[in-house]
Amino acid sequence: MKLLDLAQTLRDNTYPGRGILLGKSACGNYGVIAYFIMGRSVNSRNRVFVEQDGGIRTQAFDPAKLADPSLIIYAPVRVLGDRTIVTNGDQTDTVYDYLSQGKTFEEALETRTFEPDGPNYTPRISGLVTVRDGNLSYKLSILKSAGGNPDSCQRFTFDYAQSLAGQGHFIHTYRCDGNPIPSFEGEPETVALSGDLDAFGDLVWENLNEDNKVSLFVRYIDLRDGSCRTRIYNKNN
């Protein structure tokens, strides 16, 4: 199977919305995580990522401009032992709570649905990365409406138990820009990964649409000892 070029994939889509990319570095030594947010409205663009308890949270860049925090202020990344949770909403907390109780990623997301922001009904996308005994595995999930019909929630989970070096899987909320914005369709996109943390982060940030990008989180987790390095990019500084 031919891997997609990540830079080209990002450049070709002016509005993928929020995106999660999980995979293994080309050298095979690191688990790779990327999460980005984009925005078209003043409220959506008025955000930054800040570090918190080993993960991150979103925060209003200018509190005076914050209108409705319900769908834009949340903790996208949380860490529980050897597992890292990354999502595009407050389902991060749902997954964290369920895992803490010995339940599963899937059980947690069965209690959630897409966002109540009709007519877009933005999908909830989620990822779970596990680094254990030198091995990397990960899952991706999307909860979406049935072609824009809010009467039906469709839940899809993709499980990558045997990760491959130099390969990542990319899922995003929207297929492309539009009005209403069409939801992502199909399996996560399989993309080629290369470079160290800085090169990878710069590649993602530089190829996201300049007008719509807001913030980016990237992390490399060392599979040998579980240590991690993180970079955060915020358009608002």
mmCIF file of C-alpha atoms in Angstrom:
data_model
loop_
_atom_site.group_PDB
_atom_site.id
_atom_site.type_symbol
_atom_site.label_atom_id
_atom_site.label_comp_id
_atom_site.label_asym_id
_atom_site.label_seq_id
_atom_site.Cartn_x
_atom_site.Cartn_y
_atom_site.Cartn_z
ATOM 1 C CA MET A 1 0.000 0.000 0.000
ATOM 2 C CA LYS A 2 1.297 3.436 -0.927
ATOM 3 C CA LEU A 3 1.520 5.817 2.014
ATOM 4 C CA LEU A 4 0.106 9.300 1.594
ATOM 5 C CA ASP A 5 2.424 12.289 1.741
ATOM 6 C CA LEU A 6 1.445 14.081 4.959
ATOM 7 C CA ALA A 7 2.436 17.560 3.802
ATOM 8 C CA GLN A 8 0.441 17.217 0.592
ATOM 9 C CA THR A 9 -2.543 15.751 2.425
ATOM 10 C CA LEU A 10 -2.633 18.758 4.751
ATOM 11 C CA ARG A 11 -2.094 21.295 1.962
ATOM 12 C CA ASP A 12 -4.900 19.835 -0.125
ATOM 13 C CA ASN A 13 -7.531 20.399 2.585
ATOM 14 C CA THR A 14 -8.201 23.997 3.616
ATOM 15 C CA TYR A 15 -10.438 22.936 6.491
ATOM 16 C CA PRO A 16 -10.016 19.463 8.010
ATOM 17 C CA GLY A 17 -11.255 20.959 11.298
ATOM 18 C CA ARG A 18 -9.647 19.149 14.219
ATOM 19 C CA GLY A 19 -7.238 16.315 13.539
ATOM 20 C CA ILE A 20 -5.512 13.435 15.325
ATOM 21 C CA LEU A 21 -2.481 11.630 13.914
ATOM 22 C CA LEU A 22 -0.968 8.607 15.678
ATOM 23 C CA GLY A 23 1.905 6.394 14.545
ATOM 24 C CA LYS A 24 5.502 5.257 14.924
ATOM 25 C CA SER A 25 8.578 7.211 13.896
ATOM 26 C CA ALA A 26 10.618 6.090 10.898
ATOM 27 C CA CYS A 27 13.469 5.001 13.176
ATOM 28 C CA GLY A 28 11.047 2.801 15.109
ATOM 29 C CA ASN A 29 12.001 4.224 18.513
ATOM 30 C CA TYR A 30 9.150 6.647 19.137
ATOM 31 C CA GLY A 31 5.395 6.769 19.336
ATOM 32 C CA VAL A 32 4.151 9.849 17.481
ATOM 33 C CA ILE A 33 1.129 11.958 18.426
ATOM 34 C CA ALA A 34 -0.206 15.088 16.760
ATOM 35 C CA TYR A 35 -3.411 16.972 17.523
ATOM 36 C CA PHE A 36 -4.443 20.235 15.877
ATOM 37 C CA ILE A 37 -7.387 22.589 15.942
ATOM 38 C CA MET A 38 -8.602 24.979 13.286
ATOM 39 C CA GLY A 39 -11.330 27.620 13.306
ATOM 40 C CA ARG A 40 -13.505 29.743 11.077
ATOM 41 C CA SER A 41 -15.349 31.792 13.720
ATOM 42 C CA VAL A 42 -13.870 34.398 16.062
ATOM 43 C CA ASN A 43 -14.747 32.161 19.019
ATOM 44 C CA SER A 44 -12.993 29.118 17.551
ATOM 45 C CA ARG A 45 -9.903 31.084 16.572
ATOM 46 C CA ASN A 46 -9.592 32.705 19.997
ATOM 47 C CA ARG A 47 -7.720 29.755 21.543
ATOM 48 C CA VAL A 48 -4.303 28.515 22.554
ATOM 49 C CA PHE A 49 -2.944 25.222 23.878
ATOM 50 C CA VAL A 50 -1.348 25.277 27.332
ATOM 51 C CA GLU A 51 0.378 22.405 29.137
ATOM 52 C CA GLN A 52 -1.380 20.775 32.080
ATOM 53 C CA ASP A 53 -0.577 17.647 34.150
ATOM 54 C CA GLY A 54 1.405 15.907 31.417
ATOM 55 C CA GLY A 55 -1.180 16.823 28.779
ATOM 56 C CA ILE A 56 -2.748 20.016 27.479
ATOM 57 C CA ARG A 57 -5.922 22.057 27.695
ATOM 58 C CA THR A 58 -7.400 24.741 25.484
ATOM 59 C CA GLN A 59 -7.644 28.272 26.814
ATOM 60 C CA ALA A 60 -9.119 31.498 25.497
ATOM 61 C CA PHE A 61 -6.368 33.736 24.141
ATOM 62 C CA ASP A 62 -8.473 36.829 24.851
ATOM 63 C CA PRO A 63 -11.006 36.056 27.634
ATOM 64 C CA ALA A 64 -13.044 39.124 26.674
ATOM 65 C CA LYS A 65 -13.808 37.558 23.277
ATOM 66 C CA LEU A 66 -14.885 34.163 24.650
ATOM 67 C CA ALA A 67 -18.527 33.601 23.724
ATOM 68 C CA ASP A 68 -19.594 29.955 24.266
ATOM 69 C CA PRO A 69 -16.929 27.774 25.953
ATOM 70 C CA SER A 70 -18.962 24.545 25.869
ATOM 71 C CA LEU A 71 -17.391 22.975 22.766
ATOM 72 C CA ILE A 72 -14.078 24.797 22.544
ATOM 73 C CA ILE A 73 -12.617 24.706 26.074
ATOM 74 C CA TYR A 74 -11.526 21.217 27.113
ATOM 75 C CA ALA A 75 -8.481 19.002 27.795
ATOM 76 C CA PRO A 76 -7.500 17.402 24.462
ATOM 77 C CA VAL A 77 -4.654 15.323 25.939
ATOM 78 C CA ARG A 78 -4.471 13.441 29.254
ATOM 79 C CA VAL A 79 -2.059 10.762 30.439
ATOM 80 C CA LEU A 80 -2.986 7.736 32.540
ATOM 81 C CA GLY A 81 0.034 5.576 33.321
ATOM 82 C CA ASP A 82 1.375 4.150 30.062
ATOM 83 C CA ARG A 83 -1.623 5.386 28.070
ATOM 84 C CA THR A 84 -2.171 8.753 26.404
ATOM 85 C CA ILE A 85 -5.689 9.901 25.524
ATOM 86 C CA VAL A 86 -6.204 12.501 22.805
ATOM 87 C CA THR A 87 -9.607 13.764 21.654
ATOM 88 C CA ASN A 88 -11.325 16.788 20.191
ATOM 89 C CA GLY A 89 -13.628 17.422 23.149
ATOM 90 C CA ASP A 90 -14.550 16.705 26.735
ATOM 91 C CA GLN A 91 -14.800 13.005 25.925
ATOM 92 C CA THR A 92 -11.130 12.994 26.952
ATOM 93 C CA ASP A 93 -12.398 13.055 30.523
ATOM 94 C CA THR A 94 -14.958 10.325 29.824
ATOM 95 C CA VAL A 95 -12.262 8.011 28.457
ATOM 96 C CA TYR A 96 -9.916 8.837 31.346
ATOM 97 C CA ASP A 97 -12.605 8.056 33.927
ATOM 98 C CA TYR A 98 -13.590 4.763 32.287
ATOM 99 C CA LEU A 99 -9.988 3.581 31.931
ATOM 100 C CA SER A 100 -9.383 4.485 35.572
ATOM 101 C CA GLN A 101 -12.252 2.150 36.481
ATOM 102 C CA GLY A 102 -10.793 -0.740 34.466
ATOM 103 C CA LYS A 103 -13.225 -0.254 31.589
ATOM 104 C CA THR A 104 -12.377 0.158 27.918
ATOM 105 C CA PHE A 105 -11.924 2.930 25.394
ATOM 106 C CA GLU A 106 -14.907 1.576 23.465
ATOM 107 C CA GLU A 107 -17.154 1.410 26.534
ATOM 108 C CA ALA A 108 -16.393 5.034 27.324
ATOM 109 C CA LEU A 109 -17.272 6.239 23.839
ATOM 110 C CA GLU A 110 -20.503 4.259 23.737
ATOM 111 C CA THR A 111 -21.800 6.826 26.227
ATOM 112 C CA ARG A 112 -21.027 9.772 23.923
ATOM 113 C CA THR A 113 -22.255 11.050 20.586
ATOM 114 C CA PHE A 114 -21.365 13.721 18.012
ATOM 115 C CA GLU A 115 -21.405 17.385 18.990
ATOM 116 C CA PRO A 116 -24.807 19.158 19.163
ATOM 117 C CA ASP A 117 -23.775 21.913 16.756
ATOM 118 C CA GLY A 118 -26.279 21.461 13.931
ATOM 119 C CA PRO A 119 -26.262 21.610 10.983
ATOM 120 C CA ASN A 120 -22.606 20.463 11.104
ATOM 121 C CA TYR A 121 -22.984 17.901 13.910
ATOM 122 C CA THR A 122 -19.224 17.830 14.277
ATOM 123 C CA PRO A 123 -17.882 14.294 14.830
ATOM 124 C CA ARG A 124 -16.108 13.431 18.052
ATOM 125 C CA ILE A 125 -12.716 11.955 17.209
ATOM 126 C CA SER A 126 -10.613 10.185 19.822
ATOM 127 C CA GLY A 127 -7.328 8.318 20.093
ATOM 128 C CA LEU A 128 -5.667 6.092 22.668
ATOM 129 C CA VAL A 129 -1.909 5.389 22.605
ATOM 130 C CA THR A 130 -0.393 2.626 24.725
ATOM 131 C CA VAL A 131 3.361 2.228 25.220
ATOM 132 C CA ARG A 132 4.108 -0.982 27.112
ATOM 133 C CA ASP A 133 7.192 -3.211 27.272
ATOM 134 C CA GLY A 134 8.778 -1.357 24.383
ATOM 135 C CA ASN A 135 5.747 -1.821 22.147
ATOM 136 C CA LEU A 136 3.373 0.753 20.682
ATOM 137 C CA SER A 137 -0.304 0.186 19.951
ATOM 138 C CA TYR A 138 -3.055 2.688 19.326
ATOM 139 C CA LYS A 139 -6.734 3.115 18.549
ATOM 140 C CA LEU A 140 -8.716 5.783 16.738
ATOM 141 C CA SER A 141 -12.447 6.428 16.954
ATOM 142 C CA ILE A 142 -15.030 8.636 15.295
ATOM 143 C CA LEU A 143 -18.606 9.261 16.426
ATOM 144 C CA LYS A 144 -20.586 10.889 13.629
ATOM 145 C CA SER A 145 -24.098 11.573 12.424
ATOM 146 C CA ALA A 146 -25.582 9.537 9.590
ATOM 147 C CA GLY A 147 -24.739 11.807 6.676
ATOM 148 C CA GLY A 148 -25.835 14.888 8.613
ATOM 149 C CA ASN A 149 -28.947 13.242 10.057
ATOM 150 C CA PRO A 150 -28.803 13.683 13.861
ATOM 151 C CA ASP A 151 -31.331 10.889 14.441
ATOM 152 C CA SER A 152 -28.529 8.316 14.103
ATOM 153 C CA CYS A 153 -25.060 8.180 15.688
ATOM 154 C CA GLN A 154 -22.533 5.972 13.884
ATOM 155 C CA ARG A 155 -19.549 4.747 15.936
ATOM 156 C CA PHE A 156 -16.346 3.472 14.307
ATOM 157 C CA THR A 157 -13.197 2.254 16.081
ATOM 158 C CA PHE A 158 -9.915 1.418 14.339
ATOM 159 C CA ASP A 159 -7.399 -0.713 16.250
ATOM 160 C CA TYR A 160 -3.702 -0.711 15.329
ATOM 161 C CA ALA A 161 -2.229 -3.341 17.648
ATOM 162 C CA GLN A 162 0.943 -3.839 15.585
ATOM 163 C CA SER A 163 2.293 -0.419 14.674
ATOM 164 C CA LEU A 164 4.753 -0.096 11.797
ATOM 165 C CA ALA A 165 7.804 2.165 11.713
ATOM 166 C CA GLY A 166 7.402 5.215 9.479
ATOM 167 C CA GLN A 167 3.635 4.879 9.311
ATOM 168 C CA GLY A 168 0.850 6.885 10.907
ATOM 169 C CA HIS A 169 -2.934 7.087 10.772
ATOM 170 C CA PHE A 170 -4.696 10.422 10.439
ATOM 171 C CA ILE A 171 -8.348 11.156 11.201
ATOM 172 C CA HIS A 172 -10.034 14.555 11.162
ATOM 173 C CA THR A 173 -13.493 15.907 11.839
ATOM 174 C CA TYR A 174 -14.303 17.270 8.385
ATOM 175 C CA ARG A 175 -13.781 15.874 4.918
ATOM 176 C CA CYS A 176 -13.285 19.409 3.572
ATOM 177 C CA ASP A 177 -14.656 22.922 3.918
ATOM 178 C CA GLY A 178 -18.326 23.568 3.205
ATOM 179 C CA ASN A 179 -21.620 24.825 4.583
ATOM 180 C CA PRO A 180 -22.670 22.688 6.331
ATOM 181 C CA ILE A 181 -19.248 21.134 6.734
ATOM 182 C CA PRO A 182 -19.185 17.483 5.581
ATOM 183 C CA SER A 183 -17.983 14.934 8.140
ATOM 184 C CA PHE A 184 -14.908 12.769 7.641
ATOM 185 C CA GLU A 185 -15.631 9.530 5.776
ATOM 186 C CA GLY A 186 -13.942 6.137 5.579
ATOM 187 C CA GLU A 187 -10.892 4.727 7.334
ATOM 188 C CA PRO A 188 -8.180 6.965 8.812
ATOM 189 C CA GLU A 189 -5.692 8.078 6.179
ATOM 190 C CA THR A 190 -2.390 6.165 6.211
ATOM 191 C CA VAL A 191 0.502 8.616 5.982
ATOM 192 C CA ALA A 192 4.299 8.395 5.876
ATOM 193 C CA LEU A 193 6.166 9.681 8.934
ATOM 194 C CA SER A 194 9.719 10.988 8.934
ATOM 195 C CA GLY A 195 12.018 13.278 10.870
ATOM 196 C CA ASP A 196 12.551 14.049 14.538
ATOM 197 C CA LEU A 197 10.086 15.864 16.795
ATOM 198 C CA ASP A 198 10.989 19.333 15.559
ATOM 199 C CA ALA A 199 10.988 18.433 11.872
ATOM 200 C CA PHE A 200 7.693 16.578 12.185
ATOM 201 C CA GLY A 201 6.011 19.382 14.128
ATOM 202 C CA ASP A 202 7.218 22.026 11.712
ATOM 203 C CA LEU A 203 5.986 19.996 8.736
ATOM 204 C CA VAL A 204 2.475 19.700 10.169
ATOM 205 C CA TRP A 205 2.263 23.331 11.258
ATOM 206 C CA GLU A 206 3.641 24.783 8.037
ATOM 207 C CA ASN A 207 1.228 22.808 5.863
ATOM 208 C CA LEU A 208 -1.987 23.538 7.763
ATOM 209 C CA ASN A 209 -4.033 26.275 6.109
ATOM 210 C CA GLU A 210 -2.595 29.606 7.236
ATOM 211 C CA ASP A 211 -5.970 31.347 7.604
ATOM 212 C CA ASN A 212 -7.688 28.590 9.569
ATOM 213 C CA LYS A 213 -5.034 26.941 11.744
ATOM 214 C CA VAL A 214 -5.135 27.769 15.460
ATOM 215 C CA SER A 215 -2.969 25.402 17.537
ATOM 216 C CA LEU A 216 -0.937 22.196 17.251
ATOM 217 C CA PHE A 217 0.359 19.696 19.829
ATOM 218 C CA VAL A 218 3.036 17.142 18.905
ATOM 219 C CA ARG A 219 4.671 14.523 21.104
ATOM 220 C CA TYR A 220 7.304 11.827 20.653
ATOM 221 C CA ILE A 221 7.202 9.033 23.256
ATOM 222 C CA ASP A 222 10.386 7.007 23.634
ATOM 223 C CA LEU A 223 9.392 3.343 23.397
ATOM 224 C CA ARG A 224 12.510 2.298 25.311
ATOM 225 C CA ASP A 225 11.770 4.120 28.566
ATOM 226 C CA GLY A 226 8.392 5.874 28.136
ATOM 227 C CA SER A 227 9.854 9.374 28.375
ATOM 228 C CA CYS A 228 8.375 11.997 26.082
ATOM 229 C CA ARG A 229 9.135 15.300 24.430
ATOM 230 C CA THR A 230 6.457 17.779 23.408
ATOM 231 C CA ARG A 231 6.091 20.833 21.213
ATOM 232 C CA ILE A 232 3.144 23.233 21.148
ATOM 233 C CA TYR A 233 2.431 25.701 18.336
ATOM 234 C CA ASN A 234 -0.061 28.537 18.824
ATOM 235 C CA LYS A 235 -0.985 31.046 16.146
ATOM 236 C CA ASN A 236 -2.016 33.440 18.918
ATOM 237 C CA ASN A 237 1.079 34.438 20.873
#
